[in-house]
């Protein structure tokens, strides 16, 4: 049997704020998936292996030129801006909504763990993948047998 948590939310316009408040993560703004314009940010996966951290950002329909990734003082920032500048000359529009997409997302990166000068990024099949290699001194070392004398 699986227990399910029932939502006690009486004010639908404030669900995530109150949920975050009572979870105790109110001041952890980096973990929230919202923007000031009440839109959602692209979904992100963060993976770790022995050699690196990998951040995958779901951003289908964009081009690699639409992204800017920067690293400064332990903060990795991903910016994206895309405008649809297609012009249809001579058309009489009753309604045409402009196409503009942008987002910014930042992550605190432990500088003592990640080699900031070796961070790389790749965009393929709608996924922006950022590789954050670990410093050699923090990578797990293989076990060795100690000879007893």
mmCIF file with all atom_site columns, C-alpha atoms in Angstrom:
data_model
loop_
_atom_site.group_PDB
_atom_site.id
_atom_site.type_symbol
_atom_site.label_atom_id
_atom_site.label_alt_id
_atom_site.label_comp_id
_atom_site.label_asym_id
_atom_site.label_entity_id
_atom_site.label_seq_id
_atom_site.pdbx_PDB_ins_code
_atom_site.Cartn_x
_atom_site.Cartn_y
_atom_site.Cartn_z
_atom_site.occupancy
_atom_site.B_iso_or_equiv
_atom_site.pdbx_formal_charge
_atom_site.auth_seq_id
_atom_site.auth_comp_id
_atom_site.auth_asym_id
_atom_site.auth_atom_id
_atom_site.pdbx_PDB_model_num
ATOM 1   C CA . UNK A 1 1   ? 0.000  0.000  0.000   1.00 0.00 ? 1   UNK A CA 1
ATOM 2   C CA . UNK A 1 2   ? 1.281  3.449  -0.876  1.00 0.00 ? 2   UNK A CA 1
ATOM 3   C CA . UNK A 1 3   ? 0.466  6.472  1.236   1.00 0.00 ? 3   UNK A CA 1
ATOM 4   C CA . UNK A 1 4   ? -0.274 9.603  -0.727  1.00 0.00 ? 4   UNK A CA 1
ATOM 5   C CA . UNK A 1 5   ? 0.125  13.109 0.622   1.00 0.00 ? 5   UNK A CA 1
ATOM 6   C CA . UNK A 1 6   ? -3.055 15.100 0.275   1.00 0.00 ? 6   UNK A CA 1
ATOM 7   C CA . UNK A 1 7   ? -2.705 18.702 -0.788  1.00 0.00 ? 7   UNK A CA 1
ATOM 8   C CA . UNK A 1 8   ? -4.076 21.067 1.848   1.00 0.00 ? 8   UNK A CA 1
ATOM 9   C CA . UNK A 1 9   ? -3.783 24.039 -0.480  1.00 0.00 ? 9   UNK A CA 1
ATOM 10  C CA . UNK A 1 10  ? -6.764 26.348 -0.158  1.00 0.00 ? 10  UNK A CA 1
ATOM 11  C CA . UNK A 1 11  ? -5.168 29.157 -2.185  1.00 0.00 ? 11  UNK A CA 1
ATOM 12  C CA . UNK A 1 12  ? -4.209 27.814 -5.629  1.00 0.00 ? 12  UNK A CA 1
ATOM 13  C CA . UNK A 1 13  ? -2.279 30.981 -6.522  1.00 0.00 ? 13  UNK A CA 1
ATOM 14  C CA . UNK A 1 14  ? 0.291  30.365 -3.778  1.00 0.00 ? 14  UNK A CA 1
ATOM 15  C CA . UNK A 1 15  ? 0.974  26.612 -3.816  1.00 0.00 ? 15  UNK A CA 1
ATOM 16  C CA . UNK A 1 16  ? 4.691  26.479 -4.393  1.00 0.00 ? 16  UNK A CA 1
ATOM 17  C CA . UNK A 1 17  ? 5.452  29.408 -2.084  1.00 0.00 ? 17  UNK A CA 1
ATOM 18  C CA . UNK A 1 18  ? 3.742  27.794 0.896   1.00 0.00 ? 18  UNK A CA 1
ATOM 19  C CA . UNK A 1 19  ? 5.080  24.337 0.051   1.00 0.00 ? 19  UNK A CA 1
ATOM 20  C CA . UNK A 1 20  ? 8.632  25.703 -0.050  1.00 0.00 ? 20  UNK A CA 1
ATOM 21  C CA . UNK A 1 21  ? 8.074  27.679 3.141   1.00 0.00 ? 21  UNK A CA 1
ATOM 22  C CA . UNK A 1 22  ? 6.959  24.656 5.134   1.00 0.00 ? 22  UNK A CA 1
ATOM 23  C CA . UNK A 1 23  ? 9.622  22.406 3.603   1.00 0.00 ? 23  UNK A CA 1
ATOM 24  C CA . UNK A 1 24  ? 12.235 24.726 5.086   1.00 0.00 ? 24  UNK A CA 1
ATOM 25  C CA . UNK A 1 25  ? 13.889 25.621 1.772   1.00 0.00 ? 25  UNK A CA 1
ATOM 26  C CA . UNK A 1 26  ? 12.419 29.082 1.441   1.00 0.00 ? 26  UNK A CA 1
ATOM 27  C CA . UNK A 1 27  ? 15.768 30.826 1.012   1.00 0.00 ? 27  UNK A CA 1
ATOM 28  C CA . UNK A 1 28  ? 17.187 28.277 -1.448  1.00 0.00 ? 28  UNK A CA 1
ATOM 29  C CA . UNK A 1 29  ? 16.147 30.279 -4.504  1.00 0.00 ? 29  UNK A CA 1
ATOM 30  C CA . UNK A 1 30  ? 18.381 28.276 -6.858  1.00 0.00 ? 30  UNK A CA 1
ATOM 31  C CA . UNK A 1 31  ? 16.202 25.188 -6.445  1.00 0.00 ? 31  UNK A CA 1
ATOM 32  C CA . UNK A 1 32  ? 12.958 26.910 -7.451  1.00 0.00 ? 32  UNK A CA 1
ATOM 33  C CA . UNK A 1 33  ? 11.738 26.358 -11.000 1.00 0.00 ? 33  UNK A CA 1
ATOM 34  C CA . UNK A 1 34  ? 10.021 29.669 -11.712 1.00 0.00 ? 34  UNK A CA 1
ATOM 35  C CA . UNK A 1 35  ? 10.830 33.046 -13.151 1.00 0.00 ? 35  UNK A CA 1
ATOM 36  C CA . UNK A 1 36  ? 9.611  36.523 -12.278 1.00 0.00 ? 36  UNK A CA 1
ATOM 37  C CA . UNK A 1 37  ? 7.203  36.412 -15.229 1.00 0.00 ? 37  UNK A CA 1
ATOM 38  C CA . UNK A 1 38  ? 5.450  33.332 -13.796 1.00 0.00 ? 38  UNK A CA 1
ATOM 39  C CA . UNK A 1 39  ? 6.801  31.035 -16.491 1.00 0.00 ? 39  UNK A CA 1
ATOM 40  C CA . UNK A 1 40  ? 8.609  27.801 -15.872 1.00 0.00 ? 40  UNK A CA 1
ATOM 41  C CA . UNK A 1 41  ? 12.266 27.283 -16.569 1.00 0.00 ? 41  UNK A CA 1
ATOM 42  C CA . UNK A 1 42  ? 13.548 24.378 -18.641 1.00 0.00 ? 42  UNK A CA 1
ATOM 43  C CA . UNK A 1 43  ? 13.854 21.116 -16.762 1.00 0.00 ? 43  UNK A CA 1
ATOM 44  C CA . UNK A 1 44  ? 17.366 20.256 -15.591 1.00 0.00 ? 44  UNK A CA 1
ATOM 45  C CA . UNK A 1 45  ? 19.044 16.960 -14.728 1.00 0.00 ? 45  UNK A CA 1
ATOM 46  C CA . UNK A 1 46  ? 22.248 16.931 -12.674 1.00 0.00 ? 46  UNK A CA 1
ATOM 47  C CA . UNK A 1 47  ? 24.338 13.759 -12.778 1.00 0.00 ? 47  UNK A CA 1
ATOM 48  C CA . UNK A 1 48  ? 27.581 12.841 -11.071 1.00 0.00 ? 48  UNK A CA 1
ATOM 49  C CA . UNK A 1 49  ? 30.161 10.203 -11.872 1.00 0.00 ? 49  UNK A CA 1
ATOM 50  C CA . UNK A 1 50  ? 33.729 9.665  -10.648 1.00 0.00 ? 50  UNK A CA 1
ATOM 51  C CA . UNK A 1 51  ? 35.175 12.228 -13.074 1.00 0.00 ? 51  UNK A CA 1
ATOM 52  C CA . UNK A 1 52  ? 32.598 15.000 -13.453 1.00 0.00 ? 52  UNK A CA 1
ATOM 53  C CA . UNK A 1 53  ? 29.208 16.533 -12.827 1.00 0.00 ? 53  UNK A CA 1
ATOM 54  C CA . UNK A 1 54  ? 26.905 16.766 -15.852 1.00 0.00 ? 54  UNK A CA 1
ATOM 55  C CA . UNK A 1 55  ? 24.064 19.265 -16.178 1.00 0.00 ? 55  UNK A CA 1
ATOM 56  C CA . UNK A 1 56  ? 21.462 18.545 -18.860 1.00 0.00 ? 56  UNK A CA 1
ATOM 57  C CA . UNK A 1 57  ? 19.029 21.321 -19.801 1.00 0.00 ? 57  UNK A CA 1
ATOM 58  C CA . UNK A 1 58  ? 15.941 20.424 -21.853 1.00 0.00 ? 58  UNK A CA 1
ATOM 59  C CA . UNK A 1 59  ? 15.644 23.169 -24.475 1.00 0.00 ? 59  UNK A CA 1
ATOM 60  C CA . UNK A 1 60  ? 14.159 21.762 -27.692 1.00 0.00 ? 60  UNK A CA 1
ATOM 61  C CA . UNK A 1 61  ? 13.766 23.938 -30.760 1.00 0.00 ? 61  UNK A CA 1
ATOM 62  C CA . UNK A 1 62  ? 16.660 26.212 -29.925 1.00 0.00 ? 62  UNK A CA 1
ATOM 63  C CA . UNK A 1 63  ? 20.077 26.600 -31.547 1.00 0.00 ? 63  UNK A CA 1
ATOM 64  C CA . UNK A 1 64  ? 23.434 26.589 -29.814 1.00 0.00 ? 64  UNK A CA 1
ATOM 65  C CA . UNK A 1 65  ? 23.779 30.280 -30.732 1.00 0.00 ? 65  UNK A CA 1
ATOM 66  C CA . UNK A 1 66  ? 20.772 31.016 -28.477 1.00 0.00 ? 66  UNK A CA 1
ATOM 67  C CA . UNK A 1 67  ? 22.748 30.060 -25.333 1.00 0.00 ? 67  UNK A CA 1
ATOM 68  C CA . UNK A 1 68  ? 25.405 31.761 -23.257 1.00 0.00 ? 68  UNK A CA 1
ATOM 69  C CA . UNK A 1 69  ? 27.069 29.767 -20.485 1.00 0.00 ? 69  UNK A CA 1
ATOM 70  C CA . UNK A 1 70  ? 29.398 31.524 -18.052 1.00 0.00 ? 70  UNK A CA 1
ATOM 71  C CA . UNK A 1 71  ? 31.325 30.591 -14.925 1.00 0.00 ? 71  UNK A CA 1
ATOM 72  C CA . UNK A 1 72  ? 32.405 33.206 -12.399 1.00 0.00 ? 72  UNK A CA 1
ATOM 73  C CA . UNK A 1 73  ? 33.439 32.843 -8.746  1.00 0.00 ? 73  UNK A CA 1
ATOM 74  C CA . UNK A 1 74  ? 31.810 29.454 -8.251  1.00 0.00 ? 74  UNK A CA 1
ATOM 75  C CA . UNK A 1 75  ? 28.570 30.319 -10.066 1.00 0.00 ? 75  UNK A CA 1
ATOM 76  C CA . UNK A 1 76  ? 27.581 28.667 -13.337 1.00 0.00 ? 76  UNK A CA 1
ATOM 77  C CA . UNK A 1 77  ? 25.002 30.732 -15.243 1.00 0.00 ? 77  UNK A CA 1
ATOM 78  C CA . UNK A 1 78  ? 23.017 29.606 -18.272 1.00 0.00 ? 78  UNK A CA 1
ATOM 79  C CA . UNK A 1 79  ? 21.321 32.323 -20.329 1.00 0.00 ? 79  UNK A CA 1
ATOM 80  C CA . UNK A 1 80  ? 19.153 31.842 -23.366 1.00 0.00 ? 80  UNK A CA 1
ATOM 81  C CA . UNK A 1 81  ? 17.394 34.304 -25.604 1.00 0.00 ? 81  UNK A CA 1
ATOM 82  C CA . UNK A 1 82  ? 15.536 33.546 -28.797 1.00 0.00 ? 82  UNK A CA 1
ATOM 83  C CA . UNK A 1 83  ? 13.534 35.900 -30.968 1.00 0.00 ? 83  UNK A CA 1
ATOM 84  C CA . UNK A 1 84  ? 11.510 35.015 -34.021 1.00 0.00 ? 84  UNK A CA 1
ATOM 85  C CA . UNK A 1 85  ? 12.354 37.801 -36.426 1.00 0.00 ? 85  UNK A CA 1
ATOM 86  C CA . UNK A 1 86  ? 10.504 36.449 -39.433 1.00 0.00 ? 86  UNK A CA 1
ATOM 87  C CA . UNK A 1 87  ? 8.777  39.299 -41.220 1.00 0.00 ? 87  UNK A CA 1
ATOM 88  C CA . UNK A 1 88  ? 5.815  38.807 -43.486 1.00 0.00 ? 88  UNK A CA 1
ATOM 89  C CA . UNK A 1 89  ? 5.711  41.896 -45.661 1.00 0.00 ? 89  UNK A CA 1
ATOM 90  C CA . UNK A 1 90  ? 2.418  42.960 -47.169 1.00 0.00 ? 90  UNK A CA 1
ATOM 91  C CA . UNK A 1 91  ? 0.256  40.875 -44.840 1.00 0.00 ? 91  UNK A CA 1
ATOM 92  C CA . UNK A 1 92  ? -2.755 42.305 -43.015 1.00 0.00 ? 92  UNK A CA 1
ATOM 93  C CA . UNK A 1 93  ? -2.806 40.657 -39.618 1.00 0.00 ? 93  UNK A CA 1
ATOM 94  C CA . UNK A 1 94  ? -5.854 40.444 -37.447 1.00 0.00 ? 94  UNK A CA 1
ATOM 95  C CA . UNK A 1 95  ? -3.685 38.947 -34.752 1.00 0.00 ? 95  UNK A CA 1
ATOM 96  C CA . UNK A 1 96  ? -0.024 37.960 -34.664 1.00 0.00 ? 96  UNK A CA 1
ATOM 97  C CA . UNK A 1 97  ? 1.746  37.306 -31.403 1.00 0.00 ? 97  UNK A CA 1
ATOM 98  C CA . UNK A 1 98  ? 5.455  37.957 -31.254 1.00 0.00 ? 98  UNK A CA 1
ATOM 99  C CA . UNK A 1 99  ? 7.705  35.035 -30.513 1.00 0.00 ? 99  UNK A CA 1
ATOM 100 C CA . UNK A 1 100 ? 10.292 35.638 -27.791 1.00 0.00 ? 100 UNK A CA 1
ATOM 101 C CA . UNK A 1 101 ? 11.783 33.191 -25.322 1.00 0.00 ? 101 UNK A CA 1
ATOM 102 C CA . UNK A 1 102 ? 14.388 33.787 -22.655 1.00 0.00 ? 102 UNK A CA 1
ATOM 103 C CA . UNK A 1 103 ? 15.552 32.325 -19.381 1.00 0.00 ? 103 UNK A CA 1
ATOM 104 C CA . UNK A 1 104 ? 18.443 32.478 -16.971 1.00 0.00 ? 104 UNK A CA 1
ATOM 105 C CA . UNK A 1 105 ? 19.384 29.806 -14.491 1.00 0.00 ? 105 UNK A CA 1
ATOM 106 C CA . UNK A 1 106 ? 22.327 29.742 -12.094 1.00 0.00 ? 106 UNK A CA 1
ATOM 107 C CA . UNK A 1 107 ? 23.983 27.021 -10.051 1.00 0.00 ? 107 UNK A CA 1
ATOM 108 C CA . UNK A 1 108 ? 26.416 27.315 -7.166  1.00 0.00 ? 108 UNK A CA 1
ATOM 109 C CA . UNK A 1 109 ? 29.414 25.131 -7.967  1.00 0.00 ? 109 UNK A CA 1
ATOM 110 C CA . UNK A 1 110 ? 31.857 24.036 -5.246  1.00 0.00 ? 110 UNK A CA 1
ATOM 111 C CA . UNK A 1 111 ? 35.133 25.576 -6.434  1.00 0.00 ? 111 UNK A CA 1
ATOM 112 C CA . UNK A 1 112 ? 37.208 23.165 -4.375  1.00 0.00 ? 112 UNK A CA 1
ATOM 113 C CA . UNK A 1 113 ? 35.629 20.219 -6.258  1.00 0.00 ? 113 UNK A CA 1
ATOM 114 C CA . UNK A 1 114 ? 35.221 21.414 -9.877  1.00 0.00 ? 114 UNK A CA 1
ATOM 115 C CA . UNK A 1 115 ? 37.930 22.523 -12.329 1.00 0.00 ? 115 UNK A CA 1
ATOM 116 C CA . UNK A 1 116 ? 36.344 25.769 -13.500 1.00 0.00 ? 116 UNK A CA 1
ATOM 117 C CA . UNK A 1 117 ? 38.758 26.240 -16.401 1.00 0.00 ? 117 UNK A CA 1
ATOM 118 C CA . UNK A 1 118 ? 37.802 22.855 -17.901 1.00 0.00 ? 118 UNK A CA 1
ATOM 119 C CA . UNK A 1 119 ? 34.013 23.316 -18.029 1.00 0.00 ? 119 UNK A CA 1
ATOM 120 C CA . UNK A 1 120 ? 32.582 22.562 -21.477 1.00 0.00 ? 120 UNK A CA 1
ATOM 121 C CA . UNK A 1 121 ? 29.143 22.645 -23.104 1.00 0.00 ? 121 UNK A CA 1
ATOM 122 C CA . UNK A 1 122 ? 27.458 20.883 -26.019 1.00 0.00 ? 122 UNK A CA 1
ATOM 123 C CA . UNK A 1 123 ? 23.992 21.290 -27.571 1.00 0.00 ? 123 UNK A CA 1
ATOM 124 C CA . UNK A 1 124 ? 22.512 18.315 -29.422 1.00 0.00 ? 124 UNK A CA 1
ATOM 125 C CA . UNK A 1 125 ? 18.976 17.051 -30.073 1.00 0.00 ? 125 UNK A CA 1
ATOM 126 C CA . UNK A 1 126 ? 17.332 19.683 -27.868 1.00 0.00 ? 126 UNK A CA 1
ATOM 127 C CA . UNK A 1 127 ? 19.559 19.027 -24.842 1.00 0.00 ? 127 UNK A CA 1
ATOM 128 C CA . UNK A 1 128 ? 22.241 21.439 -23.622 1.00 0.00 ? 128 UNK A CA 1
ATOM 129 C CA . UNK A 1 129 ? 24.832 19.347 -21.773 1.00 0.00 ? 129 UNK A CA 1
ATOM 130 C CA . UNK A 1 130 ? 27.385 21.052 -19.543 1.00 0.00 ? 130 UNK A CA 1
ATOM 131 C CA . UNK A 1 131 ? 30.310 19.029 -18.230 1.00 0.00 ? 131 UNK A CA 1
ATOM 132 C CA . UNK A 1 132 ? 31.971 20.158 -14.998 1.00 0.00 ? 132 UNK A CA 1
ATOM 133 C CA . UNK A 1 133 ? 35.117 18.024 -14.536 1.00 0.00 ? 133 UNK A CA 1
ATOM 134 C CA . UNK A 1 134 ? 36.233 17.313 -10.997 1.00 0.00 ? 134 UNK A CA 1
ATOM 135 C CA . UNK A 1 135 ? 39.673 18.301 -9.749  1.00 0.00 ? 135 UNK A CA 1
ATOM 136 C CA . UNK A 1 136 ? 42.145 15.428 -9.668  1.00 0.00 ? 136 UNK A CA 1
ATOM 137 C CA . UNK A 1 137 ? 42.559 15.617 -5.898  1.00 0.00 ? 137 UNK A CA 1
ATOM 138 C CA . UNK A 1 138 ? 38.850 14.948 -5.242  1.00 0.00 ? 138 UNK A CA 1
ATOM 139 C CA . UNK A 1 139 ? 38.400 12.063 -7.674  1.00 0.00 ? 139 UNK A CA 1
ATOM 140 C CA . UNK A 1 140 ? 38.096 8.695  -5.959  1.00 0.00 ? 140 UNK A CA 1
ATOM 141 C CA . UNK A 1 141 ? 41.357 6.798  -5.935  1.00 0.00 ? 141 UNK A CA 1
ATOM 142 C CA . UNK A 1 142 ? 41.433 3.078  -6.703  1.00 0.00 ? 142 UNK A CA 1
ATOM 143 C CA . UNK A 1 143 ? 41.962 0.891  -3.707  1.00 0.00 ? 143 UNK A CA 1
ATOM 144 C CA . UNK A 1 144 ? 45.344 -0.690 -3.292  1.00 0.00 ? 144 UNK A CA 1
ATOM 145 C CA . UNK A 1 145 ? 46.556 -3.564 -1.255  1.00 0.00 ? 145 UNK A CA 1
ATOM 146 C CA . UNK A 1 146 ? 49.070 -2.740 1.438   1.00 0.00 ? 146 UNK A CA 1
ATOM 147 C CA . UNK A 1 147 ? 51.832 -5.242 1.894   1.00 0.00 ? 147 UNK A CA 1
ATOM 148 C CA . UNK A 1 148 ? 52.433 -6.280 5.469   1.00 0.00 ? 148 UNK A CA 1
ATOM 149 C CA . UNK A 1 149 ? 56.096 -6.542 6.432   1.00 0.00 ? 149 UNK A CA 1
#
